Coordinates of C-alpha atoms in Angstrom, one line a residue:
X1 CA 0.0 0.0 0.0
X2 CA 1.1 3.8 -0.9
X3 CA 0.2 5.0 2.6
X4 CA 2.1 2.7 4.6
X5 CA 5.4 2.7 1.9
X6 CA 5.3 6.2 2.2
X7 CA 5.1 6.5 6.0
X8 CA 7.6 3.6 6.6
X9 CA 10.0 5.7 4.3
X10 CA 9.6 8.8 6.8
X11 CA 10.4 6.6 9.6
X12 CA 13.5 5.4 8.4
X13 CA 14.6 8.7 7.4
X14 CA 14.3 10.5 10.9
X15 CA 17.7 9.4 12.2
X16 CA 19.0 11.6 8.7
X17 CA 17.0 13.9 9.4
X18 CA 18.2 14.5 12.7
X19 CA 21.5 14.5 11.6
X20 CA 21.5 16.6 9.0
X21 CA 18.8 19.3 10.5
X22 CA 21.5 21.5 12.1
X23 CA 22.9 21.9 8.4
X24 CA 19.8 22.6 6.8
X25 CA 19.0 25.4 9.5
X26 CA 22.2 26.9 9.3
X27 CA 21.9 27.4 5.5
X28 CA 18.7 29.2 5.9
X29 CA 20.4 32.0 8.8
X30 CA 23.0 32.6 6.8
X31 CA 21.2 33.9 4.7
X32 CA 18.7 35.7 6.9
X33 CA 20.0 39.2 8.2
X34 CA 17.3 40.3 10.8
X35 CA 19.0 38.7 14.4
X36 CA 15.2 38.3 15.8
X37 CA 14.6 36.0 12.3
X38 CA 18.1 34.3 13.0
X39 CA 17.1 32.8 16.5
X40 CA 13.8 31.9 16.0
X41 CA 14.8 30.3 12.4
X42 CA 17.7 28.6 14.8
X43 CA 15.0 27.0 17.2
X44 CA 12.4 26.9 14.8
X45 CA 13.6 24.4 12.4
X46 CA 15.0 21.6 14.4
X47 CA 11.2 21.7 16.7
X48 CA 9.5 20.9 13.4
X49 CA 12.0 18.2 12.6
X50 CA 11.6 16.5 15.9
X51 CA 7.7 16.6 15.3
X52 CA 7.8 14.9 11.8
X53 CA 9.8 12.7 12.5
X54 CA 8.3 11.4 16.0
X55 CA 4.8 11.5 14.6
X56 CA 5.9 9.5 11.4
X57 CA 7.4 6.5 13.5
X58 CA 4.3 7.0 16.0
X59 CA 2.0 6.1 12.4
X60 CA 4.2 3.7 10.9
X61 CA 4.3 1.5 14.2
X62 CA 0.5 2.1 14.9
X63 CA -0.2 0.5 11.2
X64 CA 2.9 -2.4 11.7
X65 CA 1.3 -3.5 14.9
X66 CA -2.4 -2.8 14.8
X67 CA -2.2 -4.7 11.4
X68 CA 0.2 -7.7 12.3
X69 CA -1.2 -11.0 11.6
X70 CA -5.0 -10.0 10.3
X71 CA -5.6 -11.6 7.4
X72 CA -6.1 -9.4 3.8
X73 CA -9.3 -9.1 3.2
X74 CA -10.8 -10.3 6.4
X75 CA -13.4 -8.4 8.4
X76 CA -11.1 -7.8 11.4
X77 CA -8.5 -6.1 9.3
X78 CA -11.4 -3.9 7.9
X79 CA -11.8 -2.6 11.1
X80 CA -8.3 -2.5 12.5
X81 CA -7.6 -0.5 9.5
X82 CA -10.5 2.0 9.9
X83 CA -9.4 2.4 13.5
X84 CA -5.6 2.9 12.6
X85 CA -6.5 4.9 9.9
X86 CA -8.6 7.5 12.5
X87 CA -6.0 7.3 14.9
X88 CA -3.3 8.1 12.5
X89 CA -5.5 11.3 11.1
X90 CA -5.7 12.5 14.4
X91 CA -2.1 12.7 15.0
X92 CA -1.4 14.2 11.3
X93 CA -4.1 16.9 12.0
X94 CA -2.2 17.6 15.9
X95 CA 1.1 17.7 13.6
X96 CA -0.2 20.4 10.9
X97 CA -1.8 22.5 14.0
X98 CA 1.8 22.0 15.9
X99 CA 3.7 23.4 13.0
X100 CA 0.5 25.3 11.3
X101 CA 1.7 27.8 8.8
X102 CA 2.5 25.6 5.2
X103 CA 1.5 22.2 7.6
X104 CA -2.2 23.3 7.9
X105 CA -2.0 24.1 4.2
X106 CA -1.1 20.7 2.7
X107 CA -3.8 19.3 5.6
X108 CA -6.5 21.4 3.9
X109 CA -5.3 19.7 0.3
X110 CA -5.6 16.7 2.1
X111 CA -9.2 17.1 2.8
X112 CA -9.7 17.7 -0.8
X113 CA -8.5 14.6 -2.3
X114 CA -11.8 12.5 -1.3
X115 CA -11.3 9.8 -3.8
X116 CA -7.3 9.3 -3.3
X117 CA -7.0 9.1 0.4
X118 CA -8.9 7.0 2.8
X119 CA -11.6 9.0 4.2
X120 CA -11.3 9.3 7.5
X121 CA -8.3 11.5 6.6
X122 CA -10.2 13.5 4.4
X123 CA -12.8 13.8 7.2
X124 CA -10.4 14.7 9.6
X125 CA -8.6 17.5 8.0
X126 CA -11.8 18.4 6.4
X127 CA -13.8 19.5 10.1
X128 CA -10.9 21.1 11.7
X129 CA -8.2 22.6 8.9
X130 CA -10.6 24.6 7.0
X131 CA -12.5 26.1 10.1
X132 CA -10.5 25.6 13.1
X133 CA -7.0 27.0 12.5
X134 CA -4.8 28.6 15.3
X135 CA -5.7 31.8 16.1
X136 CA -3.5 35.2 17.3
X137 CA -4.5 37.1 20.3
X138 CA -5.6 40.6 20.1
X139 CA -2.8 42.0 22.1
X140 CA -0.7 40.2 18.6
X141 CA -3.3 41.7 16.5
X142 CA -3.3 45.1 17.4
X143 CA 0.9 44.9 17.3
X144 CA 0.3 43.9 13.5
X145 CA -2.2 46.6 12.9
X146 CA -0.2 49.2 15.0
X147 CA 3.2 48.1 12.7
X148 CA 1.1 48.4 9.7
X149 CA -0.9 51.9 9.5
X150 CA 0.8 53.8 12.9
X151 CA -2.2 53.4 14.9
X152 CA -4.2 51.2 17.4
X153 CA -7.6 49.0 15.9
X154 CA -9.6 51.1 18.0
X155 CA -8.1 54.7 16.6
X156 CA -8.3 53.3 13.2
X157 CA -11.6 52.3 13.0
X158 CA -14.6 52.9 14.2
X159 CA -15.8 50.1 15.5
X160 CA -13.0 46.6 16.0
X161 CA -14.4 43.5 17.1
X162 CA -11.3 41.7 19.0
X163 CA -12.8 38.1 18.2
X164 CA -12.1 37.0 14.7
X165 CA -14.8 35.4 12.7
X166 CA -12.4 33.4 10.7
X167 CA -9.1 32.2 10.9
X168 CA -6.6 30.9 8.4
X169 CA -3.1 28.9 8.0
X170 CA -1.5 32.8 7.2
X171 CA -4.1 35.2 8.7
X172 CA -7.2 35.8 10.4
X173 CA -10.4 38.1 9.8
X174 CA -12.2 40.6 12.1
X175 CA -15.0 42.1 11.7
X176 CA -15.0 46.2 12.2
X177 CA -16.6 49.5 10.7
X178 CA -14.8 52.7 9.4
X179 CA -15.0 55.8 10.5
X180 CA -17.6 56.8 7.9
X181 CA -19.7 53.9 8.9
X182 CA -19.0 50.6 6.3
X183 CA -18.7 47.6 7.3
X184 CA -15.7 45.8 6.4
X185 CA -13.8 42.2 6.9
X186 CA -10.5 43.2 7.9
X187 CA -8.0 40.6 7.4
X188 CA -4.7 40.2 10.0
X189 CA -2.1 38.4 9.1
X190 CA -0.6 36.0 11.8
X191 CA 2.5 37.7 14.0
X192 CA 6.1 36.8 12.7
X193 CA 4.3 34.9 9.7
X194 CA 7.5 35.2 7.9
X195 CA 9.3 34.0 10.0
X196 CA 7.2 30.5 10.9
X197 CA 7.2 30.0 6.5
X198 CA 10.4 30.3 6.3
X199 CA 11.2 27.8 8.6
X200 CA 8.3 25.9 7.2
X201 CA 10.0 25.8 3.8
X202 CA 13.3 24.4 5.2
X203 CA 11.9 21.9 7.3
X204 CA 9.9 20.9 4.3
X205 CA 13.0 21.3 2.0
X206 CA 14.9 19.1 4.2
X207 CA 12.9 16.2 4.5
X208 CA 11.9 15.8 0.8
X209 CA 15.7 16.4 -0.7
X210 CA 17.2 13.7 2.0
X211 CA 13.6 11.3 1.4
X212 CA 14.7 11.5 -2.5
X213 CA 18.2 10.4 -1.3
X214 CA 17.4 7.7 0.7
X215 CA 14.3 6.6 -2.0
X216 CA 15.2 7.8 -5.8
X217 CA 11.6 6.7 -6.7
X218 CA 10.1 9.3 -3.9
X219 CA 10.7 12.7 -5.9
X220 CA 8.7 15.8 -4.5
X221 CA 11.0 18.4 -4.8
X222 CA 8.6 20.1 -7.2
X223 CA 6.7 20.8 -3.7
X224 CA 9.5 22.6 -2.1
X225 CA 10.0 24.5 -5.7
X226 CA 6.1 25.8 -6.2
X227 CA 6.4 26.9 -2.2
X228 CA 9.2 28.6 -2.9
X229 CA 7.2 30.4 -5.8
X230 CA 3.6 30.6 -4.0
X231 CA 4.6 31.7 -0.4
X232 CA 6.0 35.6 -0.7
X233 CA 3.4 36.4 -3.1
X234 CA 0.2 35.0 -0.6
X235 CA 2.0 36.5 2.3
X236 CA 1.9 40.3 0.3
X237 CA -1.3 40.8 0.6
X238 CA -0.9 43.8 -1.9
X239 CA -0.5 41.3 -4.4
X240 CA -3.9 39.5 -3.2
X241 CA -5.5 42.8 -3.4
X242 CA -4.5 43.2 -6.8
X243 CA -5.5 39.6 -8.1
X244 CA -9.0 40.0 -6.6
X245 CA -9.5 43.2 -9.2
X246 CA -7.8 41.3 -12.1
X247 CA -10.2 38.4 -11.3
X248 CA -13.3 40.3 -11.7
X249 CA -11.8 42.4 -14.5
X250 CA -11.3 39.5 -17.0
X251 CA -14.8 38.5 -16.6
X252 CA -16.3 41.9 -17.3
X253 CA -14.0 42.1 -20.3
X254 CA -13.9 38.5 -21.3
X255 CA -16.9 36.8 -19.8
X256 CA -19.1 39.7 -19.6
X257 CA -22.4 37.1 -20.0
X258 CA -21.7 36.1 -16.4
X259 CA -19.7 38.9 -15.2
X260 CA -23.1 39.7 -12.9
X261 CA -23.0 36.6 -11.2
X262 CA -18.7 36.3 -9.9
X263 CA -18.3 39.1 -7.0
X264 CA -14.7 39.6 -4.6
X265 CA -15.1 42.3 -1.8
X266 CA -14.0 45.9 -2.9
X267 CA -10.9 46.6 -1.4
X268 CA -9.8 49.7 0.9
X269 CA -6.5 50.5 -0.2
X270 CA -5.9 53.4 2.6
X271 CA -6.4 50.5 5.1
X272 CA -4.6 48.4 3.3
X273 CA -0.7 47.0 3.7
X274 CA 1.3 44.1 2.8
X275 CA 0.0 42.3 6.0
X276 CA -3.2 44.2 6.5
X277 CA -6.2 43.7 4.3
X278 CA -9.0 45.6 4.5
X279 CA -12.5 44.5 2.3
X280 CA -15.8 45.2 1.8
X281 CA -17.9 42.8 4.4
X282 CA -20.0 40.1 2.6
X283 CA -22.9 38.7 4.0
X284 CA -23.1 35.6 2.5
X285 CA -23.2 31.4 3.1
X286 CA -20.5 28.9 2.6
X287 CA -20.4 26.8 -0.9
X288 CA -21.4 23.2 1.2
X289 CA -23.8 24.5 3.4
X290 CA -26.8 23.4 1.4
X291 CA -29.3 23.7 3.9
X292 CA -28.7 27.7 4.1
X293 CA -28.2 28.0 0.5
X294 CA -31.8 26.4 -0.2
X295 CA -33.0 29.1 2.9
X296 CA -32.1 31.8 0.6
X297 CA -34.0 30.1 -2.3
X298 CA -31.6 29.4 -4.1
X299 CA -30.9 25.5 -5.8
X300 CA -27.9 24.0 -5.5
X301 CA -27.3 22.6 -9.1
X302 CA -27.6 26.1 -10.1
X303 CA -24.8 27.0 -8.2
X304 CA -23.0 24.4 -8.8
X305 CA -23.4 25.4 -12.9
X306 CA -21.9 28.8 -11.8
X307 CA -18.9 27.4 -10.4
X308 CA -18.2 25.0 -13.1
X309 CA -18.8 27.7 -15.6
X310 CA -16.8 31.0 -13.7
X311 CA -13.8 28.4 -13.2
X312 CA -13.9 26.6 -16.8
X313 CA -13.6 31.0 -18.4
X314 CA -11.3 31.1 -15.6
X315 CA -8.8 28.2 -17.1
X316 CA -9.9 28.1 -20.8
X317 CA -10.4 32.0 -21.5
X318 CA -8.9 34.6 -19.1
X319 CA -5.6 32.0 -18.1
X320 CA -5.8 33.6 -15.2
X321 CA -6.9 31.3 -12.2
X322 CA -8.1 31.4 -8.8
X323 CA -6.1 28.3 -7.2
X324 CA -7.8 27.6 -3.7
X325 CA -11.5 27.6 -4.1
X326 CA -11.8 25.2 -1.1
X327 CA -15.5 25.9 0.5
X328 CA -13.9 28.3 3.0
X329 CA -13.0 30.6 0.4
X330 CA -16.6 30.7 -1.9
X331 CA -19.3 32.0 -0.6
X332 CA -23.1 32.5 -1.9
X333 CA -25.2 35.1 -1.7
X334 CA -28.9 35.9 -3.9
X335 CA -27.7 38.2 -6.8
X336 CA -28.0 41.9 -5.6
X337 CA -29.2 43.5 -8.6
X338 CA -31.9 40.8 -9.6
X339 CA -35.0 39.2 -7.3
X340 CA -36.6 36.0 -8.1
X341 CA -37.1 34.0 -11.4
X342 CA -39.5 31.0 -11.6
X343 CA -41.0 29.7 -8.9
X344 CA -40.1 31.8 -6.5
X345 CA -36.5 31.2 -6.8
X346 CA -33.5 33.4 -6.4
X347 CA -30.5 33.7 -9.0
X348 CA -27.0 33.0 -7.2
X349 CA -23.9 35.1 -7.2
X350 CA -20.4 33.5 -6.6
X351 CA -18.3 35.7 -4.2
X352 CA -14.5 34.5 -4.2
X353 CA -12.4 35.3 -1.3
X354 CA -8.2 35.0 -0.4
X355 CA -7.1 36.1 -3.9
X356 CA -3.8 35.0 -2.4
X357 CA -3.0 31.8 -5.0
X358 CA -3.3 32.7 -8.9
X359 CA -1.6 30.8 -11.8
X360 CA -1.5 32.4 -15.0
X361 CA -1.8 30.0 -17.6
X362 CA 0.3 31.0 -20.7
X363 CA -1.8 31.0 -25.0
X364 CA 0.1 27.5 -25.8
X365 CA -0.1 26.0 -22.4
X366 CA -4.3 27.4 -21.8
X367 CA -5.1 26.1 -25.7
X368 CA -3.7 22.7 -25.4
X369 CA -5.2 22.4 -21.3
X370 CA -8.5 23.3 -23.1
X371 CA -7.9 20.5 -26.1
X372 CA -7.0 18.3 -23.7
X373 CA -10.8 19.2 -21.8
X374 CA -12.5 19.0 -24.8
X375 CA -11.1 15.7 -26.0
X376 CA -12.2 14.2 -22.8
X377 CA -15.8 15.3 -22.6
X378 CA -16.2 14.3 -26.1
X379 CA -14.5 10.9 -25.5
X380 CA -11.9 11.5 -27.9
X381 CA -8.6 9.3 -27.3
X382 CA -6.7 10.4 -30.1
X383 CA -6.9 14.2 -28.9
X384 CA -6.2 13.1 -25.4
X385 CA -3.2 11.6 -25.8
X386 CA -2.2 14.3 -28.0
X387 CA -2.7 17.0 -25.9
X388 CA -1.3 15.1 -22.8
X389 CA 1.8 14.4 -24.4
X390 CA 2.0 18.3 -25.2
X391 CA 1.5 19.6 -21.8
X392 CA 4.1 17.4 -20.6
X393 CA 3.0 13.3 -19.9
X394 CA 4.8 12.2 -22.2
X395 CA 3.5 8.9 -24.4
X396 CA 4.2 6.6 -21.4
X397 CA 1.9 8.1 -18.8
X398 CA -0.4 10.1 -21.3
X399 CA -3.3 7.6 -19.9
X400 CA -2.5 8.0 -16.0
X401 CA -2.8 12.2 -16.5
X402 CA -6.3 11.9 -17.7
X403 CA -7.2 9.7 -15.2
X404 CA -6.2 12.0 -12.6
X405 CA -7.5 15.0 -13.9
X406 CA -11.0 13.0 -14.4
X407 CA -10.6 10.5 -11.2
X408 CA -11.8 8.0 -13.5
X409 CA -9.8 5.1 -15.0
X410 CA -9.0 4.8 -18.8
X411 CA -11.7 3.1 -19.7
X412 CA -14.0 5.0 -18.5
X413 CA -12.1 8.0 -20.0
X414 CA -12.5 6.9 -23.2
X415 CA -15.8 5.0 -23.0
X416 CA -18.2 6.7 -25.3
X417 CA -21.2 6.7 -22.8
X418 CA -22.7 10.5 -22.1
X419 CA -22.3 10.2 -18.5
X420 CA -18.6 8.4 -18.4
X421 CA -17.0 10.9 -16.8
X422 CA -19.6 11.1 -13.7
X423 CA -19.7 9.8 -10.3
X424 CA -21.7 7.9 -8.4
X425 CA -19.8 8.7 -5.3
X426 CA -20.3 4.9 -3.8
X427 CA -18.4 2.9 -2.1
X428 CA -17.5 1.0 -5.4
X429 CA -16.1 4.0 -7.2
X430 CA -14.2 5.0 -4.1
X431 CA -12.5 1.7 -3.5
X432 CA -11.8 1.3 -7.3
X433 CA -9.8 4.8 -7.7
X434 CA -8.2 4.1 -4.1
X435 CA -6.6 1.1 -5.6
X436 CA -5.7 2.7 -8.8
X437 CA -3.9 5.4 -6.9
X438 CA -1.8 2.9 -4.5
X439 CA -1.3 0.3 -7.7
X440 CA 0.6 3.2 -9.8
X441 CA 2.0 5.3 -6.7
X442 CA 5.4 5.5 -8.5
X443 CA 4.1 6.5 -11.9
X444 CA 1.9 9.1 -10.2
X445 CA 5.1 10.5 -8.5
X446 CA 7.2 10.7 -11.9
X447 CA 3.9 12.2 -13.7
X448 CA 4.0 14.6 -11.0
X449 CA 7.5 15.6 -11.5
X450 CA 7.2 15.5 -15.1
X451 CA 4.4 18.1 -15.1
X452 CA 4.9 22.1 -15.3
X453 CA 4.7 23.0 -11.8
X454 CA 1.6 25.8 -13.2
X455 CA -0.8 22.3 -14.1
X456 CA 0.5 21.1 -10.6
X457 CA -1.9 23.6 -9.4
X458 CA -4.8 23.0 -11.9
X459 CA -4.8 19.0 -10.4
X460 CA -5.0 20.9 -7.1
X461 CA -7.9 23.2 -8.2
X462 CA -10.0 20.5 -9.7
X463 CA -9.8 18.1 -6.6
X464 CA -11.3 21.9 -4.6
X465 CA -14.1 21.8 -7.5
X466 CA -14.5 18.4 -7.4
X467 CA -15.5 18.5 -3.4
X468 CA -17.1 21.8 -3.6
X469 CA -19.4 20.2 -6.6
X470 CA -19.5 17.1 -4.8
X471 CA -21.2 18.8 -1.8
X472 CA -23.4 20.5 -3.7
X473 CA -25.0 17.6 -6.1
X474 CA -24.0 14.4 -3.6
X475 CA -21.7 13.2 -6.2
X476 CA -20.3 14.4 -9.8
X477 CA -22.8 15.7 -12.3
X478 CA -23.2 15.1 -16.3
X479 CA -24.3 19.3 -16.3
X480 CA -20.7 20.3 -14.7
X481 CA -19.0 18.0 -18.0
X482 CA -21.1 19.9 -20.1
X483 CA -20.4 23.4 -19.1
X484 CA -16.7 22.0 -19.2
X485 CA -16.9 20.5 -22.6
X486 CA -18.9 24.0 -24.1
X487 CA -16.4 26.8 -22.5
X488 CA -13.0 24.4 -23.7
X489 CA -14.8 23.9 -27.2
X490 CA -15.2 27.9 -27.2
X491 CA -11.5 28.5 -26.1
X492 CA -10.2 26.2 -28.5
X493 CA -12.1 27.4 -31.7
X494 CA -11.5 31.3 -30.5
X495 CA -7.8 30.4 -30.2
X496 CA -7.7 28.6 -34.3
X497 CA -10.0 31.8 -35.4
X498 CA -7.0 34.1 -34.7
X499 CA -4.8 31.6 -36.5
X500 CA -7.1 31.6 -39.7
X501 CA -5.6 33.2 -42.5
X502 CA -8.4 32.1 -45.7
X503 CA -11.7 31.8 -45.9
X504 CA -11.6 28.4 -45.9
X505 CA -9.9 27.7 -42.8
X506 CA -12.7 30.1 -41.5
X507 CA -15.8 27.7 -42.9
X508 CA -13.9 24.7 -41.5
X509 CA -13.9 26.5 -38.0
X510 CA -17.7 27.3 -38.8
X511 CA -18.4 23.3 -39.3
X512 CA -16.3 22.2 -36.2
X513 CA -18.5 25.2 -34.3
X514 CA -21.4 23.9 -35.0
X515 CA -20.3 20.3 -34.9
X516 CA -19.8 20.7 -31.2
X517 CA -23.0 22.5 -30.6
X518 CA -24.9 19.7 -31.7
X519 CA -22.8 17.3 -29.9
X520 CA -23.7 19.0 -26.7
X521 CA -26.5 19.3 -27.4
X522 CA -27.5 15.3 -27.9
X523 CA -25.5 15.3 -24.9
X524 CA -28.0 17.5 -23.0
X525 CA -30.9 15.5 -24.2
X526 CA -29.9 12.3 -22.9
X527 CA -29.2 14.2 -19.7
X528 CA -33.3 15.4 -19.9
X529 CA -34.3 11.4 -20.7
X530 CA -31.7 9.9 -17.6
X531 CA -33.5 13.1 -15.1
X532 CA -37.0 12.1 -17.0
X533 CA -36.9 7.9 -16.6
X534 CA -35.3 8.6 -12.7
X535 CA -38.3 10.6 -12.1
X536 CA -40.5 8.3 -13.4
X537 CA -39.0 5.1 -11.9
X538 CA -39.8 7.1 -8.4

C-alpha cells in the first residue's frame, strides 16, 4: 500500500533527518539578516524536525502492529484498518496545528483529495483545517495593525471587534466599521508569519531532498520548488489585493455574460498593507452549506453550474486562475441586482475570497489544457493523448494524466457513454480509484515531477471543485462535464479563429463550431431522458 510505503519511508529517514537538521537550518540563517529571524529560524527548524519525524514513527508503528497478523481481506483487518486509519489522522491533524503555517496548508489539500486518500483523513482534515486553525491574540493583532498603519484598531476604525470570525493557515479576519460607517472584513495576518514559512519551507525542504536520497523513486522536490514560488506572493497581501480586481476584471471584459454573477469584496486601499487587508464585508453562506443556501432560495445545481462555468472561463479564457477555491474561500449570496425568477427562486452570485493563489496559464499552455478538456468530454482518445503528451506526460503516462484530472480510469475516460466521466460517489467508485492510486503510486510521483509545476496547481484546483461540486450535487454531475466540454470547445475554436488566414480555414472552424454545438446538445438531451426515466422510476 502507498500510505504505509510512504510513512515507513519517513520513519527510516528521521535518524538523517536529525543529523543533517543543524545543516539545513544553518543554511537558511546565513542567509537571513534580521537577528530576531536568526534565533527563532535557529529554534524553529529543528522543533519541526523533531515533530515529523516522531509522529511518522508514531503512524508507521501504529499501522505495523495494529495490522500484524490479520488476514487481507478479512473483516477484522477492515476494522483495524479504519481504527488505525482515524488514529493516525488525528495525529497528522495535531502535527499540521503544531507546526500550522504551510502544515495546515497541505492538511486542507488533504481534505480535498476525497477519492485518493482513505476517508477518515479527508474527514479529519476536512472538520478542523478549513474552520478551526490557530488563532492570534488581540494583544498580537493590534501589534500587527499598529506596525502596519501607525495606529491602534480602536483609533483606526470605528468600531474593531477583538474576536475574529475566521481564521486561516496565514491570517485571520475581524469584523470592524470605518469611521464613515462601512462595514468591512479586515483581514490580520498571523504575527512573525514570515518567519514561521520560512522555517516551514526548510523543514519541508529538508525532509523531501534527503527522502529523494534515501528513496530515488520518492521525488517531490517540485513541492518545495512551487512553495518557494507561491509563499511571498500570498504573504503580500498587496499582491492578493490586486488579483481580486484582475479576477473580476477579466470576466467583465472577457466573460461579460456572467460577469453579474462572480463578485470579490472591494478593497480599501488606505487600510490596506502588505499584511493588512481591509474589504468590503460580505454577507453571505458557505459553498457546502446546502441547507442555508436552499433558505435563501436558491438551488444547488444552479450554483453548482456557476462554479463549473466562472472556473472553466477562468482556465480556458482569461488563463488567469483562482487556485484555492476550497468551500472556506466561496461563498453564496442571492444576486443583488436581480430578485426571483421561476418559482419563486432566487438567481446566485459566486463571491471568491483569499485572492492569495493565482496561476496564470500562458496562450500555448491554456489552448492545449483546453484541447486536452474538450477531447475528454467528447470521449476523444486520439486528442487526449495528444494534448497530454503536449503539456508534458509524455507517451508513457499520457493515460494516467487523464485519469487523474477525471478520477476516472481509462476506460472509463474513453468509453463513449454520455455520463462516463460522472460519479456515483459509492463505495465502489471509491474503492476502485483508491486502488488505482496505490497500484501506480510510482508512476503518479514521476507524472507529477514531469508536469509544469503551473498544471501542478490545476490537479490541485480540480480536486477543490470536485468537493465543492460534490457537496453540492451528492456526487459528480453530467451538467458540470457539459459546461466543461462547451467553454473548452469555445476557447479552442477562438484560439484557431485568430490563427485563420483564408476563408476556408474560416468555414472549417464554422463546421467544427457547429459540430460541437450539436454534440452538446444530444448530450443535453440524454441528460433530460436519464432526469426524466429517474423521475418516473420514483
Amino acid at each position: 500500500m502507498a500510505t504505509r510505503s510512504l510513512l515507513r519511508a519517513f520513519a527510516k529517514v528521521s535518524l538523517a533527518t536529525a543529523v543533517v537538521g543543524g545543516g539545513a537550518a544553518g543554511a537558511v540563517i546565513a542567509s537571513t539578516d534580521d537577528p530576531a529571524s536568526t534565533w527563532k529560524l535557529c529554534s524553529a527548524v529543528p522543533t519541526r524536525l523533531f515533530r515529523d519525524t516522531v509522529t511518522a514513527a508514531e503512524i508507521v508503528f501504529d499501522y505495523e502492529y495494529s495490522l500484524w497478523g490479520l488476514p487481507e481481506g478479512s473483516e477484522e483487518r477492515m476494522k483495524a484498518k479504519h481504527e488505525v486509519h482515524l488514529r493516525s489522522a488525528r495525529k497528522l491533524e495535531e502535527l499540521c496545528f503544531k507546526n500550522g503555517g504551510i502544515y495546515i496548508k497541505l492538511g486542507q489539500h488533504l481534505s480535498q483529495l476525497e477519492y485518493l486518500v482513505p476517508e477518515e483523513y479527508v474527514n479529519t482534515m476536512r472538520e478542523s483545517m478549513l474552520n478551526k486553525c490557530p488563532v492570534s491574540s488581540y494583544d498580537q493583532v493590534s501589534e500587527v495593525i499598529k506596525n502596519e498603519l501607525g495606529g491602534k484598531p480602536e483609533e483606526l476604525f470605528k468600531e474593531f471587534d477583538p474576536i475574529p470570525i475566521a481564521s486561516a493557515s496565514l491570517a485571520q479576519v475581524h469584523v470592524a466599521h470605518t469611521h464613515d460607517g462601512q462595514k468591512v472584513a479586515v483581514k490580520v495576518q498571523h504575527i512573525h508569519m514570515t518567519d514561521t514559512a520560512a522555517a516551514d519551507h526548510a523543514t519541508v525542504d529538508l525532509i523531501v531532498t534527503t527522502l529523494h536520497r534515501l528513496f530515488p523513486s520518492f521525488d517531490y522536490r517540485w513541492l518545495v520548488d512551487e512553495m518557494a514560488e507561491s509563499l511571498p506572493k500570498e504573504l503580500d497581501f498587496m499582491v492578493e489585493a490586486k488579483n481580486s480586481e484582475k479576477c473580476l476584471d477579466n470576466f467583465r471584459k472577457l466573460s461579460p455574460h456572467i460577469a453579474q454573477y462572480v463578485y470579490a469584496p472591494r478593497v480599501h486601499w488606505n487600510l490596506s498593507t502588505s499584511k493588512l487587508l481591509t474589504m468590503e464585508f460580505i454577507d453571505g453562506v458557505q459553498v457546502n452549506d446546502l441547507a442555508a443556501i436552499q433558505k435563501l432560495r436558491i438551488q444547488p445545481k444552479e450554483v453548482s453550474k456557476l462554479i463549473s462555468e466562472a472556473f472553466a472561463e477562468m482556465m480556458f479564457k482569461h488563463g488567469f486562475v483562482h487556485c484555492d477555491p476550497h468551500h472556506a474561500n466561496v461563498l453564496i449570496r442571492p444576486l443583488p441586482s436581480q430578485g426571483r425568477f421561476f418559482f419563486g427562486q432566487r438567481k446566485p452570485q459566486l463571491v471568491l475570497l483569499d485572492h492569495g493563489l493565482y496561476k496564470e496559464l500562458d496562450l500555448t499552455t491554456r489552448y492545449n489544457y483546453a484541447a486536452l478538456w474538450k477531447g475528454l468530454v467528447f470521449s476523444d482518445a486520439k486528442a487526449i493523448k495528444e494534448y497530454c503528451v503536449k503539456l508534458g506526460a509524455g507517451e508513457d503516462l499520457y493515460a494516467l494524466f487523464a485519469a487523474i484530472l477525471t478520477m476516472r480510469p481509462w476506460n472509463k475516460v474513453i468509453d463513449p457513454a454520455v455520463d462516463h466521466l460522472v460519479m456515483k460517489g459509492n463505495d465502489s467508485d471509491r474503492s476502485e480509484l483508491q486502488m488505482y492510486a496505490s497500484q501506480y503510486f510510482n508512476e503518479i510521483s514521476e507524472l507529477l515531477r514531469r508536469l509544469p509545476r503551473v498544471l501542478l496547481l490545476m490537479l490541485k484546483t480540480n480536486d477543490c471543485l470536485r468537493a465543492v461540486n460534490s457537496s453540492l450535487r451528492q456526487g459528480s454531475s453530467l451538467e458540470s462535464f457539459l459546461i466543461i466540454g462547451r467553454v473548452s470547445s469555445e476557447a479552442v475554436i477562438e484560439a484557431k479563429r485568430l490563427q485563420a488566414r483564408s476563408i476556408f480555414e474560416r468555414m472549417s472552424l464554422w463546421f467544427e463550431e457547429m459540430l460541437v454545438e450539436a454534440r452538446l446538445w444530444g448530450m443535453q438531451l440524454a441528460l433530460w431522458l436519464l432526469h426524466i426515466r429517474k423521475a418516473l422510476c420514483n
